[in-house]
Amino acid sequence: MCLFCKIANHEIPASIVYEDEFVMAFLDIAPVTQGHTLIMPKKHYDDFSLCSSALVARMHGISKLLIKHYDPLLHPNGYNFLSNAHEAAGQSVAHVHFHLIPRYDDEDGLNLSFNGRPQHKLNDKQKEMLKIK
C-alpha cells in the first residue's frame, strides 16, 4: 500500500485540513512554503488519466475552498497549483495529487521558472496532430 493510501486510511498520521468521502487534503511534511498542502483522491490512482473528470473537478473545488480559508489566515501574495505526473516530472509518490502552494515573495523557497530553458517548438503538423477533434 502506498504512503498516501496509508494517510487516506488513517494508518499513519498527517495534518489533515480537509476530508470528505472522496478527497483528502493535508499539509506537506516537507513544505516549500507555509501552508503547502497536498490534495488527493482517497482512492488510489497512479495516473490522472484513470481519474474521472468529476473527481478531478472535486479536487480543484477543494483547492478553491482551501484558498478562501487560507487567505485571511496566511495572507499569501498568490498561489501555485501544480502536479508532478510520473517520475520524469518529479512525482515522488505514485498516487495522484495536487500541490497547493501559497506564495509570499520571491524569497519563499520555491523557484518555478521557465526562463533560460531551451524552447521546444512544434511545427504545424505536430500542432495539428495534438488537437482534440
mmCIF file with all atom_site columns, C-alpha atoms in Angstrom:
data_model
loop_
_atom_site.group_PDB
_atom_site.id
_atom_site.type_symbol
_atom_site.label_atom_id
_atom_site.label_alt_id
_atom_site.label_comp_id
_atom_site.label_asym_id
_atom_site.label_entity_id
_atom_site.label_seq_id
_atom_site.pdbx_PDB_ins_code
_atom_site.Cartn_x
_atom_site.Cartn_y
_atom_site.Cartn_z
_atom_site.occupancy
_atom_site.B_iso_or_equiv
_atom_site.pdbx_formal_charge
_atom_site.auth_seq_id
_atom_site.auth_comp_id
_atom_site.auth_asym_id
_atom_site.auth_atom_id
_atom_site.pdbx_PDB_model_num
ATOM 1   C CA . MET A 1 1   ? 0.000   0.000  0.000   1.00 0.00 ? 1   MET A CA 1
ATOM 2   C CA . CYS A 1 2   ? 1.382   3.417  -0.940  1.00 0.00 ? 2   CYS A CA 1
ATOM 3   C CA . LEU A 1 3   ? 2.195   6.146  1.579   1.00 0.00 ? 3   LEU A CA 1
ATOM 4   C CA . PHE A 1 4   ? -0.778  8.323  0.588   1.00 0.00 ? 4   PHE A CA 1
ATOM 5   C CA . CYS A 1 5   ? -3.182  5.372  0.800   1.00 0.00 ? 5   CYS A CA 1
ATOM 6   C CA . LYS A 1 6   ? -1.971  4.844  4.367   1.00 0.00 ? 6   LYS A CA 1
ATOM 7   C CA . ILE A 1 7   ? -2.697  8.507  5.101   1.00 0.00 ? 7   ILE A CA 1
ATOM 8   C CA . ALA A 1 8   ? -6.148  8.204  3.467   1.00 0.00 ? 8   ALA A CA 1
ATOM 9   C CA . ASN A 1 9   ? -6.866  5.160  5.635   1.00 0.00 ? 9   ASN A CA 1
ATOM 10  C CA . HIS A 1 10  ? -5.625  6.961  8.776   1.00 0.00 ? 10  HIS A CA 1
ATOM 11  C CA . GLU A 1 11  ? -2.926  4.324  9.252   1.00 0.00 ? 11  GLU A CA 1
ATOM 12  C CA . ILE A 1 12  ? -0.213  6.947  9.624   1.00 0.00 ? 12  ILE A CA 1
ATOM 13  C CA . PRO A 1 13  ? -0.553  10.485 10.985  1.00 0.00 ? 13  PRO A CA 1
ATOM 14  C CA . ALA A 1 14  ? -0.929  13.560 8.819   1.00 0.00 ? 14  ALA A CA 1
ATOM 15  C CA . SER A 1 15  ? -2.030  17.149 9.384   1.00 0.00 ? 15  SER A CA 1
ATOM 16  C CA . ILE A 1 16  ? -5.361  16.800 7.596   1.00 0.00 ? 16  ILE A CA 1
ATOM 17  C CA . VAL A 1 17  ? -7.001  20.115 6.706   1.00 0.00 ? 17  VAL A CA 1
ATOM 18  C CA . TYR A 1 18  ? -9.931  18.714 4.697   1.00 0.00 ? 18  TYR A CA 1
ATOM 19  C CA . GLU A 1 19  ? -11.571 15.336 4.231   1.00 0.00 ? 19  GLU A CA 1
ATOM 20  C CA . ASP A 1 20  ? -14.733 14.026 2.650   1.00 0.00 ? 20  ASP A CA 1
ATOM 21  C CA . GLU A 1 21  ? -15.770 10.671 1.207   1.00 0.00 ? 21  GLU A CA 1
ATOM 22  C CA . PHE A 1 22  ? -13.596 11.033 -1.910  1.00 0.00 ? 22  PHE A CA 1
ATOM 23  C CA . VAL A 1 23  ? -10.885 13.640 -1.307  1.00 0.00 ? 23  VAL A CA 1
ATOM 24  C CA . MET A 1 24  ? -8.363  14.429 1.398   1.00 0.00 ? 24  MET A CA 1
ATOM 25  C CA . ALA A 1 25  ? -6.082  17.447 1.807   1.00 0.00 ? 25  ALA A CA 1
ATOM 26  C CA . PHE A 1 26  ? -3.178  17.556 4.222   1.00 0.00 ? 26  PHE A CA 1
ATOM 27  C CA . LEU A 1 27  ? -0.159  19.731 4.937   1.00 0.00 ? 27  LEU A CA 1
ATOM 28  C CA . ASP A 1 28  ? 3.018   18.644 3.175   1.00 0.00 ? 28  ASP A CA 1
ATOM 29  C CA . ILE A 1 29  ? 5.506   17.027 5.561   1.00 0.00 ? 29  ILE A CA 1
ATOM 30  C CA . ALA A 1 30  ? 8.330   18.987 3.861   1.00 0.00 ? 30  ALA A CA 1
ATOM 31  C CA . PRO A 1 31  ? 6.621   22.250 2.873   1.00 0.00 ? 31  PRO A CA 1
ATOM 32  C CA . VAL A 1 32  ? 8.319   24.650 0.496   1.00 0.00 ? 32  VAL A CA 1
ATOM 33  C CA . THR A 1 33  ? 6.177   27.469 1.933   1.00 0.00 ? 33  THR A CA 1
ATOM 34  C CA . GLN A 1 34  ? 3.892   27.943 4.911   1.00 0.00 ? 34  GLN A CA 1
ATOM 35  C CA . GLY A 1 35  ? 0.592   26.218 4.156   1.00 0.00 ? 35  GLY A CA 1
ATOM 36  C CA . HIS A 1 36  ? 1.916   23.935 1.371   1.00 0.00 ? 36  HIS A CA 1
ATOM 37  C CA . THR A 1 37  ? -0.942  21.449 1.015   1.00 0.00 ? 37  THR A CA 1
ATOM 38  C CA . LEU A 1 38  ? -1.443  18.215 -0.902  1.00 0.00 ? 38  LEU A CA 1
ATOM 39  C CA . ILE A 1 39  ? -4.899  17.443 -2.305  1.00 0.00 ? 39  ILE A CA 1
ATOM 40  C CA . MET A 1 40  ? -5.538  13.844 -3.342  1.00 0.00 ? 40  MET A CA 1
ATOM 41  C CA . PRO A 1 41  ? -8.252  11.313 -4.050  1.00 0.00 ? 41  PRO A CA 1
ATOM 42  C CA . LYS A 1 42  ? -8.664  8.885  -1.176  1.00 0.00 ? 42  LYS A CA 1
ATOM 43  C CA . LYS A 1 43  ? -8.862  6.005  -3.641  1.00 0.00 ? 43  LYS A CA 1
ATOM 44  C CA . HIS A 1 44  ? -5.532  5.050  -5.185  1.00 0.00 ? 44  HIS A CA 1
ATOM 45  C CA . TYR A 1 45  ? -4.874  6.241  -8.719  1.00 0.00 ? 45  TYR A CA 1
ATOM 46  C CA . ASP A 1 46  ? -1.342  6.369  -10.045 1.00 0.00 ? 46  ASP A CA 1
ATOM 47  C CA . ASP A 1 47  ? -2.279  8.198  -13.250 1.00 0.00 ? 47  ASP A CA 1
ATOM 48  C CA . PHE A 1 48  ? -4.534  11.226 -13.841 1.00 0.00 ? 48  PHE A CA 1
ATOM 49  C CA . SER A 1 49  ? -5.976  9.580  -16.934 1.00 0.00 ? 49  SER A CA 1
ATOM 50  C CA . LEU A 1 50  ? -7.613  6.991  -14.664 1.00 0.00 ? 50  LEU A CA 1
ATOM 51  C CA . CYS A 1 51  ? -9.422  9.618  -12.555 1.00 0.00 ? 51  CYS A CA 1
ATOM 52  C CA . SER A 1 52  ? -12.923 10.653 -13.515 1.00 0.00 ? 52  SER A CA 1
ATOM 53  C CA . SER A 1 53  ? -13.441 14.232 -14.633 1.00 0.00 ? 53  SER A CA 1
ATOM 54  C CA . ALA A 1 54  ? -15.810 14.647 -11.682 1.00 0.00 ? 54  ALA A CA 1
ATOM 55  C CA . LEU A 1 55  ? -13.090 13.598 -9.238  1.00 0.00 ? 55  LEU A CA 1
ATOM 56  C CA . VAL A 1 56  ? -10.528 15.968 -10.737 1.00 0.00 ? 56  VAL A CA 1
ATOM 57  C CA . ALA A 1 57  ? -13.123 18.772 -10.655 1.00 0.00 ? 57  ALA A CA 1
ATOM 58  C CA . ARG A 1 58  ? -13.829 17.976 -7.000  1.00 0.00 ? 58  ARG A CA 1
ATOM 59  C CA . MET A 1 59  ? -10.122 18.190 -6.168  1.00 0.00 ? 59  MET A CA 1
ATOM 60  C CA . HIS A 1 60  ? -9.936  21.573 -7.908  1.00 0.00 ? 60  HIS A CA 1
ATOM 61  C CA . GLY A 1 61  ? -13.033 22.694 -5.999  1.00 0.00 ? 61  GLY A CA 1
ATOM 62  C CA . ILE A 1 62  ? -11.382 21.754 -2.709  1.00 0.00 ? 62  ILE A CA 1
ATOM 63  C CA . SER A 1 63  ? -8.364  23.867 -3.687  1.00 0.00 ? 63  SER A CA 1
ATOM 64  C CA . LYS A 1 64  ? -10.696 26.854 -4.133  1.00 0.00 ? 64  LYS A CA 1
ATOM 65  C CA . LEU A 1 65  ? -12.228 26.187 -0.715  1.00 0.00 ? 65  LEU A CA 1
ATOM 66  C CA . LEU A 1 66  ? -8.768  25.984 0.859   1.00 0.00 ? 66  LEU A CA 1
ATOM 67  C CA . ILE A 1 67  ? -7.642  29.216 -0.806  1.00 0.00 ? 67  ILE A CA 1
ATOM 68  C CA . LYS A 1 68  ? -10.650 31.048 0.625   1.00 0.00 ? 68  LYS A CA 1
ATOM 69  C CA . HIS A 1 69  ? -9.852  29.562 4.035   1.00 0.00 ? 69  HIS A CA 1
ATOM 70  C CA . TYR A 1 70  ? -6.090  30.219 3.881   1.00 0.00 ? 70  TYR A CA 1
ATOM 71  C CA . ASP A 1 71  ? -6.193  33.804 2.555   1.00 0.00 ? 71  ASP A CA 1
ATOM 72  C CA . PRO A 1 72  ? -7.249  35.522 5.813   1.00 0.00 ? 72  PRO A CA 1
ATOM 73  C CA . LEU A 1 73  ? -5.091  33.203 7.920   1.00 0.00 ? 73  LEU A CA 1
ATOM 74  C CA . LEU A 1 74  ? -1.819  33.049 5.986   1.00 0.00 ? 74  LEU A CA 1
ATOM 75  C CA . HIS A 1 75  ? -2.006  36.265 3.896   1.00 0.00 ? 75  HIS A CA 1
ATOM 76  C CA . PRO A 1 76  ? -0.169  34.904 0.851   1.00 0.00 ? 76  PRO A CA 1
ATOM 77  C CA . ASN A 1 77  ? 0.500   37.061 -2.199  1.00 0.00 ? 77  ASN A CA 1
ATOM 78  C CA . GLY A 1 78  ? -0.597  34.255 -4.543  1.00 0.00 ? 78  GLY A CA 1
ATOM 79  C CA . TYR A 1 79  ? -0.665  30.507 -5.071  1.00 0.00 ? 79  TYR A CA 1
ATOM 80  C CA . ASN A 1 80  ? 0.918   27.887 -7.268  1.00 0.00 ? 80  ASN A CA 1
ATOM 81  C CA . PHE A 1 81  ? -1.267  24.934 -8.102  1.00 0.00 ? 81  PHE A CA 1
ATOM 82  C CA . LEU A 1 82  ? 0.696   22.106 -9.649  1.00 0.00 ? 82  LEU A CA 1
ATOM 83  C CA . SER A 1 83  ? 1.057   18.407 -10.105 1.00 0.00 ? 83  SER A CA 1
ATOM 84  C CA . ASN A 1 84  ? 4.070   16.306 -10.907 1.00 0.00 ? 84  ASN A CA 1
ATOM 85  C CA . ALA A 1 85  ? 2.693   13.470 -13.033 1.00 0.00 ? 85  ALA A CA 1
ATOM 86  C CA . HIS A 1 86  ? 5.058   10.498 -13.153 1.00 0.00 ? 86  HIS A CA 1
ATOM 87  C CA . GLU A 1 87  ? 8.647   10.146 -12.043 1.00 0.00 ? 87  GLU A CA 1
ATOM 88  C CA . ALA A 1 88  ? 10.088  12.015 -15.040 1.00 0.00 ? 88  ALA A CA 1
ATOM 89  C CA . ALA A 1 89  ? 8.162   15.100 -13.876 1.00 0.00 ? 89  ALA A CA 1
ATOM 90  C CA . GLY A 1 90  ? 9.351   14.778 -10.279 1.00 0.00 ? 90  GLY A CA 1
ATOM 91  C CA . GLN A 1 91  ? 6.493   12.765 -8.763  1.00 0.00 ? 91  GLN A CA 1
ATOM 92  C CA . SER A 1 92  ? 7.862   11.029 -5.664  1.00 0.00 ? 92  SER A CA 1
ATOM 93  C CA . VAL A 1 93  ? 4.680   9.237  -4.505  1.00 0.00 ? 93  VAL A CA 1
ATOM 94  C CA . ALA A 1 94  ? 2.791   7.295  -7.187  1.00 0.00 ? 94  ALA A CA 1
ATOM 95  C CA . HIS A 1 95  ? -0.639  8.473  -6.029  1.00 0.00 ? 95  HIS A CA 1
ATOM 96  C CA . VAL A 1 96  ? -2.390  11.272 -7.921  1.00 0.00 ? 96  VAL A CA 1
ATOM 97  C CA . HIS A 1 97  ? -2.194  14.565 -6.026  1.00 0.00 ? 97  HIS A CA 1
ATOM 98  C CA . PHE A 1 98  ? -2.031  18.320 -6.479  1.00 0.00 ? 98  PHE A CA 1
ATOM 99  C CA . HIS A 1 99  ? 0.193   20.736 -4.605  1.00 0.00 ? 99  HIS A CA 1
ATOM 100 C CA . LEU A 1 100 ? -1.472  23.934 -3.417  1.00 0.00 ? 100 LEU A CA 1
ATOM 101 C CA . ILE A 1 101 ? 1.445   26.217 -2.564  1.00 0.00 ? 101 ILE A CA 1
ATOM 102 C CA . PRO A 1 102 ? 0.826   29.633 -1.009  1.00 0.00 ? 102 PRO A CA 1
ATOM 103 C CA . ARG A 1 103 ? 3.347   32.191 -2.261  1.00 0.00 ? 103 ARG A CA 1
ATOM 104 C CA . TYR A 1 104 ? 4.682   35.057 -0.180  1.00 0.00 ? 104 TYR A CA 1
ATOM 105 C CA . ASP A 1 105 ? 7.530   36.693 -2.098  1.00 0.00 ? 105 ASP A CA 1
ATOM 106 C CA . ASP A 1 106 ? 10.488  35.866 -4.317  1.00 0.00 ? 106 ASP A CA 1
ATOM 107 C CA . GLU A 1 107 ? 12.417  34.549 -1.314  1.00 0.00 ? 107 GLU A CA 1
ATOM 108 C CA . ASP A 1 108 ? 9.911   31.960 -0.100  1.00 0.00 ? 108 ASP A CA 1
ATOM 109 C CA . GLY A 1 109 ? 11.926  28.901 -1.098  1.00 0.00 ? 109 GLY A CA 1
ATOM 110 C CA . LEU A 1 110 ? 10.190  27.945 -4.335  1.00 0.00 ? 110 LEU A CA 1
ATOM 111 C CA . ASN A 1 111 ? 11.550  28.806 -7.750  1.00 0.00 ? 111 ASN A CA 1
ATOM 112 C CA . LEU A 1 112 ? 9.377   27.986 -10.732 1.00 0.00 ? 112 LEU A CA 1
ATOM 113 C CA . SER A 1 113 ? 10.951  29.465 -13.801 1.00 0.00 ? 113 SER A CA 1
ATOM 114 C CA . PHE A 1 114 ? 10.750  28.644 -17.470 1.00 0.00 ? 114 PHE A CA 1
ATOM 115 C CA . ASN A 1 115 ? 13.295  31.314 -18.404 1.00 0.00 ? 115 ASN A CA 1
ATOM 116 C CA . GLY A 1 116 ? 16.572  30.239 -19.910 1.00 0.00 ? 116 GLY A CA 1
ATOM 117 C CA . ARG A 1 117 ? 15.353  26.801 -20.905 1.00 0.00 ? 117 ARG A CA 1
ATOM 118 C CA . PRO A 1 118 ? 15.583  25.544 -24.462 1.00 0.00 ? 118 PRO A CA 1
ATOM 119 C CA . GLN A 1 119 ? 12.415  26.092 -26.415 1.00 0.00 ? 119 GLN A CA 1
ATOM 120 C CA . HIS A 1 120 ? 10.875  23.035 -27.975 1.00 0.00 ? 120 HIS A CA 1
ATOM 121 C CA . LYS A 1 121 ? 8.628   24.487 -30.625 1.00 0.00 ? 121 LYS A CA 1
ATOM 122 C CA . LEU A 1 122 ? 6.252   22.354 -32.631 1.00 0.00 ? 122 LEU A CA 1
ATOM 123 C CA . ASN A 1 123 ? 5.884   22.540 -36.374 1.00 0.00 ? 123 ASN A CA 1
ATOM 124 C CA . ASP A 1 124 ? 2.419   22.998 -37.905 1.00 0.00 ? 124 ASP A CA 1
ATOM 125 C CA . LYS A 1 125 ? 1.956   19.259 -38.498 1.00 0.00 ? 125 LYS A CA 1
ATOM 126 C CA . GLN A 1 126 ? 2.746   18.484 -34.850 1.00 0.00 ? 126 GLN A CA 1
ATOM 127 C CA . LYS A 1 127 ? 0.384   21.213 -33.633 1.00 0.00 ? 127 LYS A CA 1
ATOM 128 C CA . GLU A 1 128 ? -2.415  19.814 -35.787 1.00 0.00 ? 128 GLU A CA 1
ATOM 129 C CA . MET A 1 129 ? -1.742  16.291 -34.531 1.00 0.00 ? 129 MET A CA 1
ATOM 130 C CA . LEU A 1 130 ? -2.170  17.414 -30.903 1.00 0.00 ? 130 LEU A CA 1
ATOM 131 C CA . LYS A 1 131 ? -5.640  18.885 -31.433 1.00 0.00 ? 131 LYS A CA 1
ATOM 132 C CA . ILE A 1 132 ? -8.538  17.006 -29.899 1.00 0.00 ? 132 ILE A CA 1
ATOM 133 C CA . LYS A 1 133 ? -11.157 16.589 -32.602 1.00 0.00 ? 133 LYS A CA 1
#
